[in-house]
Amino acid sequence: MEHKKIKLLKDKLVQKKKEILEAYSKNKAYGMEADGQGAQDIADKASDSYAKEFLFSLSNTERETLQLVDEALLRIGEKKNFGYCASCEGEMEKKRLEAIPWAKHCLSCQEKQEQGLL
């Protein structure tokens, strides 16, 4: 893959990492805010509990994406194998990397993984 294209994808990855970290900070602040509110009745407590659970599940997804972004940045930097599938080691389609630059599997291997075949 050409250096210019890798640079653009790296910039996308860095931006995504920044967005995730900002969202994490906001969610953390909101969670602390919800803890500080004195809920008067059971309905308020249930609502607060649901909101916090939703934020934490969102955080899990963000955490997983952040890990994939960090791995992709590592593949660009140290490992020099960015753009190649982690399973079959074939070159990944440029459109896939443009859409999801942190993808570590080609489309075929990703489908196999989702089916539990990898």
Short mmCIF file of N, CA and C in Angstrom, two decimals:
data_model
loop_
_atom_site.label_atom_id
_atom_site.label_comp_id
_atom_site.label_asym_id
_atom_site.label_seq_id
_atom_site.Cartn_x
_atom_site.Cartn_y
_atom_site.Cartn_z
N MET A 1 0.85 -1.17 0.00
CA MET A 1 0.00 0.00 0.00
C MET A 1 0.90 1.24 0.00
N GLU A 2 0.49 2.23 -0.74
CA GLU A 2 1.32 3.43 -0.87
C GLU A 2 1.35 4.25 0.42
N HIS A 3 2.47 4.90 0.63
CA HIS A 3 2.73 5.65 1.86
C HIS A 3 1.68 6.73 2.12
N LYS A 4 1.25 7.41 1.07
CA LYS A 4 0.27 8.50 1.21
C LYS A 4 -1.06 7.96 1.74
N LYS A 5 -1.49 6.80 1.24
CA LYS A 5 -2.74 6.18 1.67
C LYS A 5 -2.64 5.73 3.13
N ILE A 6 -1.51 5.16 3.49
CA ILE A 6 -1.30 4.72 4.87
C ILE A 6 -1.35 5.92 5.82
N LYS A 7 -0.77 7.04 5.40
CA LYS A 7 -0.77 8.26 6.22
C LYS A 7 -2.21 8.74 6.46
N LEU A 8 -3.03 8.72 5.41
CA LEU A 8 -4.44 9.13 5.55
C LEU A 8 -5.19 8.21 6.51
N LEU A 9 -4.96 6.92 6.38
CA LEU A 9 -5.62 5.96 7.27
C LEU A 9 -5.12 6.09 8.70
N LYS A 10 -3.84 6.37 8.85
CA LYS A 10 -3.29 6.58 10.19
C LYS A 10 -3.94 7.80 10.84
N ASP A 11 -4.12 8.87 10.06
CA ASP A 11 -4.78 10.06 10.58
C ASP A 11 -6.21 9.75 11.01
N LYS A 12 -6.90 8.92 10.23
CA LYS A 12 -8.27 8.49 10.59
C LYS A 12 -8.26 7.72 11.91
N LEU A 13 -7.28 6.85 12.07
CA LEU A 13 -7.17 6.05 13.29
C LEU A 13 -6.90 6.93 14.51
N VAL A 14 -6.01 7.88 14.35
CA VAL A 14 -5.68 8.79 15.45
C VAL A 14 -6.92 9.61 15.83
N GLN A 15 -7.68 10.06 14.82
CA GLN A 15 -8.90 10.82 15.07
C GLN A 15 -9.93 9.97 15.81
N LYS A 16 -10.09 8.72 15.39
CA LYS A 16 -11.04 7.81 16.03
C LYS A 16 -10.65 7.58 17.49
N LYS A 17 -9.36 7.40 17.73
CA LYS A 17 -8.87 7.20 19.10
C LYS A 17 -9.21 8.42 19.96
N LYS A 18 -9.00 9.59 19.39
CA LYS A 18 -9.29 10.83 20.11
C LYS A 18 -10.79 10.92 20.43
N GLU A 19 -11.65 10.58 19.48
CA GLU A 19 -13.10 10.61 19.69
C GLU A 19 -13.51 9.65 20.80
N ILE A 20 -12.96 8.46 20.78
CA ILE A 20 -13.31 7.46 21.80
C ILE A 20 -12.88 7.93 23.18
N LEU A 21 -11.68 8.47 23.28
CA LEU A 21 -11.20 8.94 24.58
C LEU A 21 -12.02 10.12 25.10
N GLU A 22 -12.46 10.99 24.19
CA GLU A 22 -13.32 12.10 24.60
C GLU A 22 -14.68 11.59 25.07
N ALA A 23 -15.24 10.63 24.34
CA ALA A 23 -16.54 10.05 24.73
C ALA A 23 -16.41 9.35 26.08
N TYR A 24 -15.31 8.66 26.29
CA TYR A 24 -15.08 7.98 27.57
C TYR A 24 -15.06 8.99 28.71
N SER A 25 -14.38 10.10 28.51
CA SER A 25 -14.30 11.12 29.55
C SER A 25 -15.68 11.69 29.86
N LYS A 26 -16.47 11.93 28.82
CA LYS A 26 -17.82 12.46 29.03
C LYS A 26 -18.69 11.45 29.77
N ASN A 27 -18.62 10.18 29.36
CA ASN A 27 -19.42 9.13 30.00
C ASN A 27 -19.02 8.97 31.47
N LYS A 28 -17.73 9.04 31.73
CA LYS A 28 -17.24 8.90 33.09
C LYS A 28 -17.77 10.04 33.96
N ALA A 29 -17.72 11.26 33.42
CA ALA A 29 -18.22 12.42 34.15
C ALA A 29 -19.73 12.30 34.39
N TYR A 30 -20.47 11.83 33.37
CA TYR A 30 -21.91 11.66 33.52
C TYR A 30 -22.22 10.59 34.56
N GLY A 31 -21.47 9.51 34.56
CA GLY A 31 -21.68 8.45 35.55
C GLY A 31 -21.46 8.94 36.97
N MET A 32 -20.44 9.76 37.15
CA MET A 32 -20.17 10.33 38.47
C MET A 32 -21.29 11.28 38.87
N GLU A 33 -21.80 12.03 37.88
CA GLU A 33 -22.89 12.95 38.13
C GLU A 33 -24.13 12.19 38.58
N ALA A 34 -24.42 11.07 37.91
CA ALA A 34 -25.59 10.25 38.25
C ALA A 34 -25.45 9.68 39.65
N ASP A 35 -24.23 9.34 40.06
CA ASP A 35 -23.99 8.83 41.41
C ASP A 35 -24.29 9.89 42.45
N GLY A 36 -23.97 11.12 42.12
CA GLY A 36 -24.13 12.21 43.07
C GLY A 36 -25.56 12.65 43.26
N GLN A 37 -26.44 12.29 42.34
CA GLN A 37 -27.83 12.70 42.45
C GLN A 37 -28.56 11.80 43.43
N GLY A 38 -29.28 12.41 44.35
CA GLY A 38 -30.05 11.63 45.31
C GLY A 38 -31.41 11.26 44.71
N ALA A 39 -31.58 10.02 44.33
CA ALA A 39 -32.85 9.57 43.75
C ALA A 39 -33.89 9.47 44.85
N GLN A 40 -35.07 10.08 44.61
CA GLN A 40 -36.09 10.10 45.64
C GLN A 40 -36.91 8.81 45.72
N ASP A 41 -37.26 8.25 44.59
CA ASP A 41 -38.10 7.05 44.64
C ASP A 41 -37.52 5.93 43.79
N ILE A 42 -38.20 4.79 43.79
CA ILE A 42 -37.72 3.59 43.11
C ILE A 42 -37.64 3.80 41.60
N ALA A 43 -38.56 4.57 41.03
CA ALA A 43 -38.55 4.83 39.58
C ALA A 43 -37.32 5.63 39.19
N ASP A 44 -36.97 6.62 39.99
CA ASP A 44 -35.76 7.41 39.73
C ASP A 44 -34.51 6.54 39.82
N LYS A 45 -34.47 5.67 40.81
CA LYS A 45 -33.33 4.77 40.98
C LYS A 45 -33.21 3.83 39.79
N ALA A 46 -34.35 3.29 39.34
CA ALA A 46 -34.34 2.39 38.19
C ALA A 46 -33.87 3.11 36.94
N SER A 47 -34.33 4.33 36.75
CA SER A 47 -33.94 5.12 35.59
C SER A 47 -32.44 5.42 35.62
N ASP A 48 -31.93 5.81 36.79
CA ASP A 48 -30.50 6.08 36.94
C ASP A 48 -29.67 4.82 36.69
N SER A 49 -30.16 3.69 37.20
CA SER A 49 -29.45 2.43 37.03
C SER A 49 -29.39 2.04 35.55
N TYR A 50 -30.50 2.19 34.84
CA TYR A 50 -30.54 1.87 33.41
C TYR A 50 -29.57 2.77 32.63
N ALA A 51 -29.58 4.06 32.95
CA ALA A 51 -28.70 5.01 32.25
C ALA A 51 -27.23 4.64 32.47
N LYS A 52 -26.87 4.30 33.70
CA LYS A 52 -25.48 3.92 33.98
C LYS A 52 -25.11 2.62 33.28
N GLU A 53 -26.03 1.65 33.27
CA GLU A 53 -25.75 0.38 32.60
C GLU A 53 -25.55 0.60 31.11
N PHE A 54 -26.36 1.46 30.51
CA PHE A 54 -26.22 1.78 29.10
C PHE A 54 -24.86 2.42 28.83
N LEU A 55 -24.46 3.35 29.68
CA LEU A 55 -23.16 4.01 29.50
C LEU A 55 -22.02 3.02 29.63
N PHE A 56 -22.11 2.09 30.57
CA PHE A 56 -21.03 1.12 30.74
C PHE A 56 -20.96 0.16 29.57
N SER A 57 -22.11 -0.24 29.02
CA SER A 57 -22.08 -1.13 27.85
C SER A 57 -21.50 -0.39 26.66
N LEU A 58 -21.82 0.87 26.54
CA LEU A 58 -21.25 1.69 25.48
C LEU A 58 -19.74 1.76 25.68
N SER A 59 -19.32 1.88 26.92
CA SER A 59 -17.90 1.94 27.21
C SER A 59 -17.19 0.65 26.80
N ASN A 60 -17.85 -0.51 26.97
CA ASN A 60 -17.23 -1.78 26.58
C ASN A 60 -16.99 -1.81 25.08
N THR A 61 -17.97 -1.37 24.30
CA THR A 61 -17.83 -1.32 22.85
C THR A 61 -16.71 -0.36 22.47
N GLU A 62 -16.71 0.80 23.11
CA GLU A 62 -15.65 1.78 22.84
C GLU A 62 -14.29 1.23 23.21
N ARG A 63 -14.23 0.50 24.31
CA ARG A 63 -12.96 -0.08 24.76
C ARG A 63 -12.43 -1.09 23.74
N GLU A 64 -13.34 -1.92 23.22
CA GLU A 64 -12.94 -2.90 22.21
C GLU A 64 -12.44 -2.20 20.94
N THR A 65 -13.17 -1.16 20.52
CA THR A 65 -12.77 -0.41 19.33
C THR A 65 -11.44 0.28 19.56
N LEU A 66 -11.25 0.84 20.74
CA LEU A 66 -9.99 1.50 21.06
C LEU A 66 -8.83 0.51 20.99
N GLN A 67 -9.05 -0.70 21.46
CA GLN A 67 -8.00 -1.72 21.40
C GLN A 67 -7.68 -2.05 19.94
N LEU A 68 -8.70 -2.18 19.09
CA LEU A 68 -8.48 -2.46 17.67
C LEU A 68 -7.75 -1.31 16.98
N VAL A 69 -8.10 -0.07 17.36
CA VAL A 69 -7.42 1.10 16.80
C VAL A 69 -5.95 1.10 17.20
N ASP A 70 -5.68 0.82 18.48
CA ASP A 70 -4.29 0.76 18.94
C ASP A 70 -3.50 -0.33 18.22
N GLU A 71 -4.13 -1.49 18.02
CA GLU A 71 -3.47 -2.57 17.30
C GLU A 71 -3.17 -2.17 15.85
N ALA A 72 -4.12 -1.47 15.21
CA ALA A 72 -3.91 -1.02 13.83
C ALA A 72 -2.76 -0.02 13.77
N LEU A 73 -2.69 0.89 14.73
CA LEU A 73 -1.58 1.86 14.77
C LEU A 73 -0.25 1.14 14.96
N LEU A 74 -0.26 0.07 15.75
CA LEU A 74 0.94 -0.74 15.95
C LEU A 74 1.35 -1.43 14.64
N ARG A 75 0.36 -1.92 13.89
CA ARG A 75 0.65 -2.57 12.61
C ARG A 75 1.23 -1.57 11.61
N ILE A 76 0.81 -0.31 11.71
CA ILE A 76 1.37 0.72 10.83
C ILE A 76 2.79 1.04 11.25
N GLY A 77 2.99 1.21 12.54
CA GLY A 77 4.27 1.66 13.06
C GLY A 77 5.33 0.58 13.17
N GLU A 78 5.23 -0.22 14.20
CA GLU A 78 6.28 -1.19 14.52
C GLU A 78 6.28 -2.42 13.62
N LYS A 79 5.12 -3.00 13.43
CA LYS A 79 5.06 -4.29 12.74
C LYS A 79 5.13 -4.18 11.22
N LYS A 80 4.73 -3.04 10.69
CA LYS A 80 4.77 -2.80 9.23
C LYS A 80 3.94 -3.81 8.44
N ASN A 81 2.85 -4.33 9.05
CA ASN A 81 2.00 -5.27 8.32
C ASN A 81 0.56 -4.77 8.20
N PHE A 82 0.39 -3.45 8.26
CA PHE A 82 -0.93 -2.85 8.12
C PHE A 82 -1.46 -3.11 6.71
N GLY A 83 -2.74 -3.46 6.63
CA GLY A 83 -3.35 -3.71 5.33
C GLY A 83 -3.36 -5.17 4.94
N TYR A 84 -2.83 -6.02 5.82
CA TYR A 84 -2.82 -7.46 5.57
C TYR A 84 -3.65 -8.16 6.63
N CYS A 85 -4.41 -9.16 6.21
CA CYS A 85 -5.29 -9.91 7.10
C CYS A 85 -4.48 -10.65 8.16
N ALA A 86 -4.96 -10.58 9.39
CA ALA A 86 -4.28 -11.27 10.50
C ALA A 86 -4.43 -12.78 10.41
N SER A 87 -5.42 -13.27 9.65
CA SER A 87 -5.64 -14.72 9.55
C SER A 87 -4.97 -15.32 8.32
N CYS A 88 -5.38 -14.85 7.14
CA CYS A 88 -4.86 -15.46 5.91
C CYS A 88 -3.63 -14.74 5.36
N GLU A 89 -3.31 -13.59 5.94
CA GLU A 89 -2.15 -12.76 5.57
C GLU A 89 -2.23 -12.20 4.15
N GLY A 90 -3.43 -12.28 3.55
CA GLY A 90 -3.63 -11.68 2.24
C GLY A 90 -3.85 -10.18 2.36
N GLU A 91 -3.63 -9.47 1.27
CA GLU A 91 -3.83 -8.02 1.29
C GLU A 91 -5.32 -7.70 1.38
N MET A 92 -5.66 -6.77 2.25
CA MET A 92 -7.06 -6.39 2.45
C MET A 92 -7.47 -5.37 1.39
N GLU A 93 -8.77 -5.35 1.08
CA GLU A 93 -9.28 -4.40 0.10
C GLU A 93 -9.18 -2.98 0.65
N LYS A 94 -8.80 -2.06 -0.23
CA LYS A 94 -8.65 -0.66 0.20
C LYS A 94 -9.97 -0.07 0.69
N LYS A 95 -11.08 -0.45 0.04
CA LYS A 95 -12.38 0.08 0.46
C LYS A 95 -12.71 -0.36 1.89
N ARG A 96 -12.34 -1.57 2.24
CA ARG A 96 -12.59 -2.05 3.61
C ARG A 96 -11.79 -1.23 4.61
N LEU A 97 -10.54 -0.98 4.29
CA LEU A 97 -9.69 -0.20 5.20
C LEU A 97 -10.14 1.26 5.27
N GLU A 98 -10.66 1.79 4.18
CA GLU A 98 -11.17 3.16 4.20
C GLU A 98 -12.40 3.25 5.11
N ALA A 99 -13.24 2.23 5.06
CA ALA A 99 -14.46 2.22 5.87
C ALA A 99 -14.15 1.92 7.34
N ILE A 100 -13.29 0.93 7.57
CA ILE A 100 -12.94 0.50 8.93
C ILE A 100 -11.43 0.32 8.99
N PRO A 101 -10.69 1.41 9.20
CA PRO A 101 -9.23 1.30 9.16
C PRO A 101 -8.64 0.44 10.27
N TRP A 102 -9.41 0.14 11.32
CA TRP A 102 -8.91 -0.70 12.40
C TRP A 102 -9.22 -2.19 12.17
N ALA A 103 -9.82 -2.52 11.02
CA ALA A 103 -10.13 -3.92 10.72
C ALA A 103 -8.83 -4.72 10.64
N LYS A 104 -8.86 -5.93 11.24
CA LYS A 104 -7.64 -6.74 11.18
C LYS A 104 -7.82 -8.00 10.34
N HIS A 105 -9.03 -8.19 9.81
CA HIS A 105 -9.31 -9.35 8.96
C HIS A 105 -9.90 -8.88 7.63
N CYS A 106 -9.59 -9.62 6.58
CA CYS A 106 -10.25 -9.36 5.30
C CYS A 106 -11.72 -9.74 5.45
N LEU A 107 -12.53 -9.35 4.51
CA LEU A 107 -13.96 -9.59 4.61
C LEU A 107 -14.28 -11.08 4.74
N SER A 108 -13.61 -11.91 3.97
CA SER A 108 -13.85 -13.35 4.00
C SER A 108 -13.52 -13.94 5.37
N CYS A 109 -12.38 -13.59 5.91
CA CYS A 109 -11.97 -14.11 7.23
C CYS A 109 -12.84 -13.53 8.35
N GLN A 110 -13.29 -12.28 8.18
CA GLN A 110 -14.17 -11.67 9.17
C GLN A 110 -15.48 -12.43 9.25
N GLU A 111 -16.02 -12.80 8.09
CA GLU A 111 -17.26 -13.57 8.06
C GLU A 111 -17.06 -14.93 8.74
N LYS A 112 -15.94 -15.58 8.46
CA LYS A 112 -15.65 -16.87 9.09
C LYS A 112 -15.53 -16.72 10.61
N GLN A 113 -14.90 -15.64 11.04
CA GLN A 113 -14.74 -15.42 12.48
C GLN A 113 -16.10 -15.21 13.15
N GLU A 114 -16.98 -14.44 12.51
CA GLU A 114 -18.30 -14.19 13.07
C GLU A 114 -19.13 -15.46 13.13
N GLN A 115 -18.87 -16.40 12.25
CA GLN A 115 -19.57 -17.68 12.26
C GLN A 115 -18.91 -18.68 13.20
N GLY A 116 -17.81 -18.29 13.80
CA GLY A 116 -17.10 -19.16 14.74
C GLY A 116 -16.23 -20.20 14.06
N LEU A 117 -15.91 -19.96 12.81
CA LEU A 117 -15.10 -20.93 12.06
C LEU A 117 -13.60 -20.63 12.14
N LEU A 118 -13.23 -19.49 12.67
CA LEU A 118 -11.81 -19.15 12.82
C LEU A 118 -11.41 -19.19 14.27
#
